[in-house]
Amino acid sequence: MTGVWKRVMVKLSGEALMGETTHGLHAETVERIAKDLALAASDGTEVAVVVGGGNFFRGIQGADKGIERARADSIGMLATVMNALALEQAIESQGQPARALSAVAMPSICQPYSRQAALNHLAKGRVVVLAGGVGHPFFTTDTGAALRAAELSCDLIMKATQVDGVYSADPKKDPHAKRYERITHDDAIAQNLAVMDTAAFALARENAIPIAVFELKKPESITTALKGQGRFTLVVPR
């Protein structure tokens, strides 16, 4: 796939940054992911990243604990900024320029997100780390990744998960779950496949952006999938 995808959007969950720990940031895991992102960028691919905040706080969990949903989602957006700043530092420690941009304006900490600013950084070879979701509650970071991918004219969304593709059910719970090598956005929506939420699939479908779903646990997982190697599922418009 190298050379096919000029610009990609990588979606990382906050949980991906905590490694085997129960919360927060795991330094070795963050370094491994940052090294992978830096390698992808050094190969000539323009790389944008949307990062979640579940290793610190997830809005839906806060709502379950009595915090109103809008407020809980706002706390979750702040958690994504913490992750973006950590990832920005880790990527730059690999010798690869990076910029964290936040949809929630906090200019004393990082640059506010705008489409033109993000495109400018990508054109200069910087990894763009996008925080703050879409800047509003009630939207997941999966939806945020699909929205930013459309805004930035990305050729591919790379959804990093704990499994090696899209399955008909959770393979950790159902040993008979069917794994898909390739599936359409329409089928993913119709079958309610939970690897991304419906709004994210719909946004990707409407903008004809394929989604590569792959496992993040191994070193160079991102660059391996980007080259069309290893195990992953490709979700395509048709």
PDB file of C-alpha atoms in Angstrom:
ATOM      1  CA  MET A   1       0.000   0.000   0.000  1.00  0.00           C
ATOM      2  CA  THR A   2       2.950   2.368   0.382  1.00  0.00           C
ATOM      3  CA  GLY A   3       2.606   5.110  -2.189  1.00  0.00           C
ATOM      4  CA  VAL A   4      -1.138   4.522  -2.545  1.00  0.00           C
ATOM      5  CA  TRP A   5      -2.065   6.426   0.592  1.00  0.00           C
ATOM      6  CA  LYS A   6      -0.582   9.914   0.470  1.00  0.00           C
ATOM      7  CA  ARG A   7      -2.331  11.153   3.619  1.00  0.00           C
ATOM      8  CA  VAL A   8      -3.747   8.986   6.400  1.00  0.00           C
ATOM      9  CA  MET A   9      -5.719   9.505   9.582  1.00  0.00           C
ATOM     10  CA  VAL A  10      -4.723   7.219  12.454  1.00  0.00           C
ATOM     11  CA  LYS A  11      -7.303   6.743  15.197  1.00  0.00           C
ATOM     12  CA  LEU A  12      -5.794   5.795  18.565  1.00  0.00           C
ATOM     13  CA  SER A  13      -7.810   5.103  21.677  1.00  0.00           C
ATOM     14  CA  GLY A  14      -6.629   6.535  24.960  1.00  0.00           C
ATOM     15  CA  GLU A  15      -6.487   2.987  26.278  1.00  0.00           C
ATOM     16  CA  ALA A  16      -3.866   2.153  23.643  1.00  0.00           C
ATOM     17  CA  LEU A  17      -1.442   4.489  25.421  1.00  0.00           C
ATOM     18  CA  MET A  18      -1.695   2.848  28.833  1.00  0.00           C
ATOM     19  CA  GLY A  19      -0.176  -0.492  27.813  1.00  0.00           C
ATOM     20  CA  GLU A  20      -0.811  -3.179  30.401  1.00  0.00           C
ATOM     21  CA  THR A  21      -1.457  -0.669  33.183  1.00  0.00           C
ATOM     22  CA  THR A  22      -4.934   0.214  34.431  1.00  0.00           C
ATOM     23  CA  HIS A  23      -4.885   3.921  33.619  1.00  0.00           C
ATOM     24  CA  GLY A  24      -2.699   6.842  32.575  1.00  0.00           C
ATOM     25  CA  LEU A  25       0.289   6.700  30.234  1.00  0.00           C
ATOM     26  CA  HIS A  26       2.752   3.824  29.893  1.00  0.00           C
ATOM     27  CA  ALA A  27       6.049   5.363  28.789  1.00  0.00           C
ATOM     28  CA  GLU A  28       7.325   2.381  26.790  1.00  0.00           C
ATOM     29  CA  THR A  29       3.994   1.963  24.971  1.00  0.00           C
ATOM     30  CA  VAL A  30       3.791   5.652  24.099  1.00  0.00           C
ATOM     31  CA  GLU A  31       7.372   5.511  22.817  1.00  0.00           C
ATOM     32  CA  ARG A  32       6.634   2.436  20.669  1.00  0.00           C
ATOM     33  CA  ILE A  33       3.581   4.053  19.067  1.00  0.00           C
ATOM     34  CA  ALA A  34       5.426   7.336  18.557  1.00  0.00           C
ATOM     35  CA  LYS A  35       8.297   5.519  16.860  1.00  0.00           C
ATOM     36  CA  ASP A  36       5.815   3.800  14.544  1.00  0.00           C
ATOM     37  CA  LEU A  37       4.118   7.095  13.631  1.00  0.00           C
ATOM     38  CA  ALA A  38       7.487   8.768  13.058  1.00  0.00           C
ATOM     39  CA  LEU A  39       8.556   5.917  10.776  1.00  0.00           C
ATOM     40  CA  ALA A  40       5.372   6.219   8.721  1.00  0.00           C
ATOM     41  CA  ALA A  41       5.960   9.953   8.309  1.00  0.00           C
ATOM     42  CA  SER A  42       9.636   9.485   7.434  1.00  0.00           C
ATOM     43  CA  ASP A  43       8.575   7.145   4.621  1.00  0.00           C
ATOM     44  CA  GLY A  44       6.768  10.080   2.999  1.00  0.00           C
ATOM     45  CA  THR A  45       3.192   9.554   4.196  1.00  0.00           C
ATOM     46  CA  GLU A  46       1.397  12.587   5.621  1.00  0.00           C
ATOM     47  CA  VAL A  47       0.142  11.425   9.024  1.00  0.00           C
ATOM     48  CA  ALA A  48      -2.630  12.875  11.166  1.00  0.00           C
ATOM     49  CA  VAL A  49      -3.673  11.264  14.457  1.00  0.00           C
ATOM     50  CA  VAL A  50      -6.875  11.542  16.463  1.00  0.00           C
ATOM     51  CA  VAL A  51      -6.357  10.346  20.011  1.00  0.00           C
ATOM     52  CA  GLY A  52      -8.978   9.404  22.588  1.00  0.00           C
ATOM     53  CA  GLY A  53      -8.891   9.988  26.332  1.00  0.00           C
ATOM     54  CA  GLY A  54     -10.204   6.781  27.868  1.00  0.00           C
ATOM     55  CA  ASN A  55      -7.007   6.085  29.781  1.00  0.00           C
ATOM     56  CA  PHE A  56      -7.867   9.126  31.910  1.00  0.00           C
ATOM     57  CA  PHE A  57     -11.608   9.696  31.544  1.00  0.00           C
ATOM     58  CA  ARG A  58     -14.418   8.636  29.207  1.00  0.00           C
ATOM     59  CA  GLY A  59     -17.516  10.811  28.985  1.00  0.00           C
ATOM     60  CA  ILE A  60     -19.962   7.929  28.895  1.00  0.00           C
ATOM     61  CA  GLN A  61     -18.444   6.487  32.089  1.00  0.00           C
ATOM     62  CA  GLY A  62     -18.724   9.839  33.814  1.00  0.00           C
ATOM     63  CA  ALA A  63     -22.372  10.068  32.819  1.00  0.00           C
ATOM     64  CA  ASP A  64     -22.917   6.658  34.416  1.00  0.00           C
ATOM     65  CA  LYS A  65     -21.491   8.073  37.669  1.00  0.00           C
ATOM     66  CA  GLY A  66     -23.897  10.963  37.903  1.00  0.00           C
ATOM     67  CA  ILE A  67     -22.076  13.628  35.891  1.00  0.00           C
ATOM     68  CA  GLU A  68     -24.327  15.082  33.209  1.00  0.00           C
ATOM     69  CA  ARG A  69     -23.343  13.810  29.776  1.00  0.00           C
ATOM     70  CA  ALA A  70     -22.344  17.168  28.258  1.00  0.00           C
ATOM     71  CA  ARG A  71     -20.090  17.950  31.211  1.00  0.00           C
ATOM     72  CA  ALA A  72     -18.662  14.434  31.272  1.00  0.00           C
ATOM     73  CA  ASP A  73     -17.823  14.626  27.558  1.00  0.00           C
ATOM     74  CA  SER A  74     -16.093  17.963  28.160  1.00  0.00           C
ATOM     75  CA  ILE A  75     -13.895  16.314  30.792  1.00  0.00           C
ATOM     76  CA  GLY A  76     -13.149  13.545  28.313  1.00  0.00           C
ATOM     77  CA  MET A  77     -12.104  16.108  25.697  1.00  0.00           C
ATOM     78  CA  LEU A  78      -9.590  17.555  28.163  1.00  0.00           C
ATOM     79  CA  ALA A  79      -8.205  14.048  28.667  1.00  0.00           C
ATOM     80  CA  THR A  80      -7.531  13.792  24.928  1.00  0.00           C
ATOM     81  CA  VAL A  81      -5.455  16.980  25.112  1.00  0.00           C
ATOM     82  CA  MET A  82      -3.220  15.434  27.775  1.00  0.00           C
ATOM     83  CA  ASN A  83      -2.673  12.417  25.537  1.00  0.00           C
ATOM     84  CA  ALA A  84      -1.997  14.561  22.477  1.00  0.00           C
ATOM     85  CA  LEU A  85       0.670  16.573  24.295  1.00  0.00           C
ATOM     86  CA  ALA A  86       2.363  13.385  25.501  1.00  0.00           C
ATOM     87  CA  LEU A  87       2.261  11.875  22.019  1.00  0.00           C
ATOM     88  CA  GLU A  88       3.560  15.082  20.413  1.00  0.00           C
ATOM     89  CA  GLN A  89       6.563  15.041  22.741  1.00  0.00           C
ATOM     90  CA  ALA A  90       7.195  11.343  22.149  1.00  0.00           C
ATOM     91  CA  ILE A  91       7.092  11.738  18.351  1.00  0.00           C
ATOM     92  CA  GLU A  92       9.471  14.691  18.440  1.00  0.00           C
ATOM     93  CA  SER A  93      11.806  12.657  20.660  1.00  0.00           C
ATOM     94  CA  GLN A  94      12.129  10.320  17.661  1.00  0.00           C
ATOM     95  CA  GLY A  95      13.437  13.235  15.585  1.00  0.00           C
ATOM     96  CA  GLN A  96      10.142  13.659  13.739  1.00  0.00           C
ATOM     97  CA  PRO A  97       8.432  17.089  13.886  1.00  0.00           C
ATOM     98  CA  ALA A  98       4.897  16.988  15.296  1.00  0.00           C
ATOM     99  CA  ARG A  99       2.192  19.453  16.276  1.00  0.00           C
ATOM    100  CA  ALA A 100      -0.705  18.998  18.687  1.00  0.00           C
ATOM    101  CA  LEU A 101      -3.869  20.872  17.678  1.00  0.00           C
ATOM    102  CA  SER A 102      -6.952  21.045  19.888  1.00  0.00           C
ATOM    103  CA  ALA A 103     -10.587  21.554  18.876  1.00  0.00           C
ATOM    104  CA  VAL A 104     -11.067  22.959  22.394  1.00  0.00           C
ATOM    105  CA  ALA A 105      -9.210  26.257  22.337  1.00  0.00           C
ATOM    106  CA  MET A 106      -6.395  26.448  24.892  1.00  0.00           C
ATOM    107  CA  PRO A 107      -3.728  28.485  23.066  1.00  0.00           C
ATOM    108  CA  SER A 108      -1.361  28.710  26.023  1.00  0.00           C
ATOM    109  CA  ILE A 109      -0.971  24.907  25.841  1.00  0.00           C
ATOM    110  CA  CYS A 110      -1.313  23.964  22.172  1.00  0.00           C
ATOM    111  CA  GLN A 111      -2.426  25.401  18.848  1.00  0.00           C
ATOM    112  CA  PRO A 112      -6.187  25.634  18.245  1.00  0.00           C
ATOM    113  CA  TYR A 113      -7.403  23.338  15.479  1.00  0.00           C
ATOM    114  CA  SER A 114      -8.213  24.728  12.088  1.00  0.00           C
ATOM    115  CA  ARG A 115      -8.300  22.911   8.785  1.00  0.00           C
ATOM    116  CA  GLN A 116      -5.790  25.272   7.190  1.00  0.00           C
ATOM    117  CA  ALA A 117      -3.347  24.985  10.095  1.00  0.00           C
ATOM    118  CA  ALA A 118      -3.506  21.189  10.018  1.00  0.00           C
ATOM    119  CA  LEU A 119      -3.022  21.069   6.236  1.00  0.00           C
ATOM    120  CA  ASN A 120      -0.066  23.432   6.512  1.00  0.00           C
ATOM    121  CA  HIS A 121       1.634  21.229   9.107  1.00  0.00           C
ATOM    122  CA  LEU A 122       0.990  18.081   7.061  1.00  0.00           C
ATOM    123  CA  ALA A 123       2.465  19.698   3.948  1.00  0.00           C
ATOM    124  CA  LYS A 124       5.614  20.458   5.949  1.00  0.00           C
ATOM    125  CA  GLY A 125       5.983  16.807   6.955  1.00  0.00           C
ATOM    126  CA  ARG A 126       4.847  17.190  10.555  1.00  0.00           C
ATOM    127  CA  VAL A 127       2.733  14.555  12.281  1.00  0.00           C
ATOM    128  CA  VAL A 128      -0.466  16.330  13.318  1.00  0.00           C
ATOM    129  CA  VAL A 129      -1.935  15.110  16.614  1.00  0.00           C
ATOM    130  CA  LEU A 130      -5.571  16.166  16.936  1.00  0.00           C
ATOM    131  CA  ALA A 131      -7.142  16.543  20.373  1.00  0.00           C
ATOM    132  CA  GLY A 132     -10.447  17.718  21.789  1.00  0.00           C
ATOM    133  CA  GLY A 133     -12.633  15.492  19.611  1.00  0.00           C
ATOM    134  CA  VAL A 134     -14.853  17.738  17.497  1.00  0.00           C
ATOM    135  CA  GLY A 135     -15.019  20.351  20.251  1.00  0.00           C
ATOM    136  CA  HIS A 136     -18.578  19.466  21.242  1.00  0.00           C
ATOM    137  CA  PRO A 137     -20.143  16.814  23.509  1.00  0.00           C
ATOM    138  CA  PHE A 138     -22.095  13.767  22.314  1.00  0.00           C
ATOM    139  CA  PHE A 139     -19.588  12.896  19.582  1.00  0.00           C
ATOM    140  CA  THR A 140     -17.105  10.043  19.915  1.00  0.00           C
ATOM    141  CA  THR A 141     -13.466  10.335  18.908  1.00  0.00           C
ATOM    142  CA  ASP A 142     -14.211   7.718  16.200  1.00  0.00           C
ATOM    143  CA  THR A 143     -16.647  10.211  14.685  1.00  0.00           C
ATOM    144  CA  GLY A 144     -14.066  12.936  15.205  1.00  0.00           C
ATOM    145  CA  ALA A 145     -11.482  10.897  13.297  1.00  0.00           C
ATOM    146  CA  ALA A 146     -13.858  10.353  10.369  1.00  0.00           C
ATOM    147  CA  LEU A 147     -14.805  14.043  10.332  1.00  0.00           C
ATOM    148  CA  ARG A 148     -11.188  15.229  10.394  1.00  0.00           C
ATOM    149  CA  ALA A 149     -10.250  12.666   7.741  1.00  0.00           C
ATOM    150  CA  ALA A 150     -12.916  14.126   5.463  1.00  0.00           C
ATOM    151  CA  GLU A 151     -11.899  17.722   6.245  1.00  0.00           C
ATOM    152  CA  LEU A 152      -8.228  17.006   5.566  1.00  0.00           C
ATOM    153  CA  SER A 153      -8.874  14.940   2.416  1.00  0.00           C
ATOM    154  CA  CYS A 154      -7.250  11.827   3.888  1.00  0.00           C
ATOM    155  CA  ASP A 155      -6.975   8.784   1.638  1.00  0.00           C
ATOM    156  CA  LEU A 156      -7.343   6.273   4.471  1.00  0.00           C
ATOM    157  CA  ILE A 157      -8.518   6.005   8.080  1.00  0.00           C
ATOM    158  CA  MET A 158      -6.399   3.612  10.147  1.00  0.00           C
ATOM    159  CA  LYS A 159      -8.342   2.359  13.150  1.00  0.00           C
ATOM    160  CA  ALA A 160      -5.997   0.829  15.741  1.00  0.00           C
ATOM    161  CA  THR A 161      -7.682  -1.810  17.918  1.00  0.00           C
ATOM    162  CA  GLN A 162      -6.941  -4.748  20.212  1.00  0.00           C
ATOM    163  CA  VAL A 163      -7.852  -7.288  17.511  1.00  0.00           C
ATOM    164  CA  ASP A 164      -6.528  -7.944  14.010  1.00  0.00           C
ATOM    165  CA  GLY A 165      -9.542  -6.736  12.044  1.00  0.00           C
ATOM    166  CA  VAL A 166     -13.320  -6.612  11.940  1.00  0.00           C
ATOM    167  CA  TYR A 167     -15.278  -9.571  13.326  1.00  0.00           C
ATOM    168  CA  SER A 168     -18.963 -10.430  13.339  1.00  0.00           C
ATOM    169  CA  ALA A 169     -18.780 -10.495  17.157  1.00  0.00           C
ATOM    170  CA  ASP A 170     -16.167  -9.969  19.862  1.00  0.00           C
ATOM    171  CA  PRO A 171     -13.636 -12.747  19.127  1.00  0.00           C
ATOM    172  CA  LYS A 172     -12.518 -12.714  22.757  1.00  0.00           C
ATOM    173  CA  LYS A 173     -16.032 -13.710  23.804  1.00  0.00           C
ATOM    174  CA  ASP A 174     -17.240 -15.680  20.783  1.00  0.00           C
ATOM    175  CA  PRO A 175     -14.774 -18.258  19.390  1.00  0.00           C
ATOM    176  CA  HIS A 176     -17.028 -18.681  16.342  1.00  0.00           C
ATOM    177  CA  ALA A 177     -16.933 -15.006  15.360  1.00  0.00           C
ATOM    178  CA  LYS A 178     -16.308 -14.527  11.646  1.00  0.00           C
ATOM    179  CA  ARG A 179     -13.366 -12.377  10.618  1.00  0.00           C
ATOM    180  CA  TYR A 180     -13.662 -10.203   7.522  1.00  0.00           C
ATOM    181  CA  GLU A 181     -10.751  -9.494   5.193  1.00  0.00           C
ATOM    182  CA  ARG A 182     -12.802  -6.893   3.333  1.00  0.00           C
ATOM    183  CA  ILE A 183     -16.256  -5.457   3.966  1.00  0.00           C
ATOM    184  CA  THR A 184     -18.236  -2.439   2.791  1.00  0.00           C
ATOM    185  CA  HIS A 185     -19.289   0.501   4.910  1.00  0.00           C
ATOM    186  CA  ASP A 186     -22.918  -0.393   4.211  1.00  0.00           C
ATOM    187  CA  ASP A 187     -22.466  -3.950   5.491  1.00  0.00           C
ATOM    188  CA  ALA A 188     -20.583  -2.736   8.582  1.00  0.00           C
ATOM    189  CA  ILE A 189     -23.468  -0.371   9.385  1.00  0.00           C
ATOM    190  CA  ALA A 190     -26.196  -2.928   8.598  1.00  0.00           C
ATOM    191  CA  GLN A 191     -24.546  -5.577  10.798  1.00  0.00           C
ATOM    192  CA  ASN A 192     -23.894  -3.050  13.578  1.00  0.00           C
ATOM    193  CA  LEU A 193     -20.247  -4.061  13.759  1.00  0.00           C
ATOM    194  CA  ALA A 194     -18.909  -2.285  16.822  1.00  0.00           C
ATOM    195  CA  VAL A 195     -15.318  -1.571  15.796  1.00  0.00           C
ATOM    196  CA  MET A 196     -16.399   2.026  15.059  1.00  0.00           C
ATOM    197  CA  ASP A 197     -19.669   3.777  15.763  1.00  0.00           C
ATOM    198  CA  THR A 198     -22.324   4.142  13.071  1.00  0.00           C
ATOM    199  CA  ALA A 199     -21.778   7.877  12.625  1.00  0.00           C
ATOM    200  CA  ALA A 200     -18.084   7.295  11.898  1.00  0.00           C
ATOM    201  CA  PHE A 201     -18.845   4.576   9.340  1.00  0.00           C
ATOM    202  CA  ALA A 202     -21.480   6.812   7.737  1.00  0.00           C
ATOM    203  CA  LEU A 203     -19.098   9.784   7.473  1.00  0.00           C
ATOM    204  CA  ALA A 204     -16.415   7.583   5.931  1.00  0.00           C
ATOM    205  CA  ARG A 205     -18.939   6.129   3.481  1.00  0.00           C
ATOM    206  CA  GLU A 206     -20.281   9.533   2.430  1.00  0.00           C
ATOM    207  CA  ASN A 207     -16.752  10.735   1.720  1.00  0.00           C
ATOM    208  CA  ALA A 208     -15.576   7.461   0.126  1.00  0.00           C
ATOM    209  CA  ILE A 209     -12.756   6.973   2.640  1.00  0.00           C
ATOM    210  CA  PRO A 210     -11.651   3.362   3.246  1.00  0.00           C
ATOM    211  CA  ILE A 211     -10.868   2.221   6.789  1.00  0.00           C
ATOM    212  CA  ALA A 212      -8.072  -0.188   7.713  1.00  0.00           C
ATOM    213  CA  VAL A 213      -8.773  -1.923  11.028  1.00  0.00           C
ATOM    214  CA  PHE A 214      -5.671  -3.495  12.570  1.00  0.00           C
ATOM    215  CA  GLU A 215      -4.100  -4.590  15.847  1.00  0.00           C
ATOM    216  CA  LEU A 216      -1.707  -2.138  17.504  1.00  0.00           C
ATOM    217  CA  LYS A 217       0.129  -4.373  19.971  1.00  0.00           C
ATOM    218  CA  LYS A 218       3.233  -5.188  17.930  1.00  0.00           C
ATOM    219  CA  PRO A 219       6.089  -2.819  16.992  1.00  0.00           C
ATOM    220  CA  GLU A 220       5.593  -1.092  13.615  1.00  0.00           C
ATOM    221  CA  SER A 221       1.945  -2.159  13.456  1.00  0.00           C
ATOM    222  CA  ILE A 222       0.988   1.092  11.732  1.00  0.00           C
ATOM    223  CA  THR A 223       3.715   1.007   9.080  1.00  0.00           C
ATOM    224  CA  THR A 224       3.131  -2.698   8.458  1.00  0.00           C
ATOM    225  CA  ALA A 225      -0.586  -2.125   7.793  1.00  0.00           C
ATOM    226  CA  LEU A 226       0.244   0.935   5.707  1.00  0.00           C
ATOM    227  CA  LYS A 227       2.359  -1.290   3.450  1.00  0.00           C
ATOM    228  CA  GLY A 228      -0.544  -3.708   3.032  1.00  0.00           C
ATOM    229  CA  GLN A 229       1.196  -6.361   5.099  1.00  0.00           C
ATOM    230  CA  GLY A 230       0.111  -8.272   8.197  1.00  0.00           C
ATOM    231  CA  ARG A 231      -3.503  -8.920   9.168  1.00  0.00           C
ATOM    232  CA  PHE A 232      -6.106  -6.197   8.898  1.00  0.00           C
ATOM    233  CA  THR A 233      -9.607  -5.650   7.572  1.00  0.00           C
ATOM    234  CA  LEU A 234     -10.236  -3.089   4.854  1.00  0.00           C
ATOM    235  CA  VAL A 235     -13.652  -1.415   5.042  1.00  0.00           C
ATOM    236  CA  VAL A 236     -14.426   0.053   1.625  1.00  0.00           C
ATOM    237  CA  PRO A 237     -17.160   2.289   0.168  1.00  0.00           C
ATOM    238  CA  ARG A 238     -18.418  -0.480  -2.140  1.00  0.00           C
TER     239      ARG A 238
END
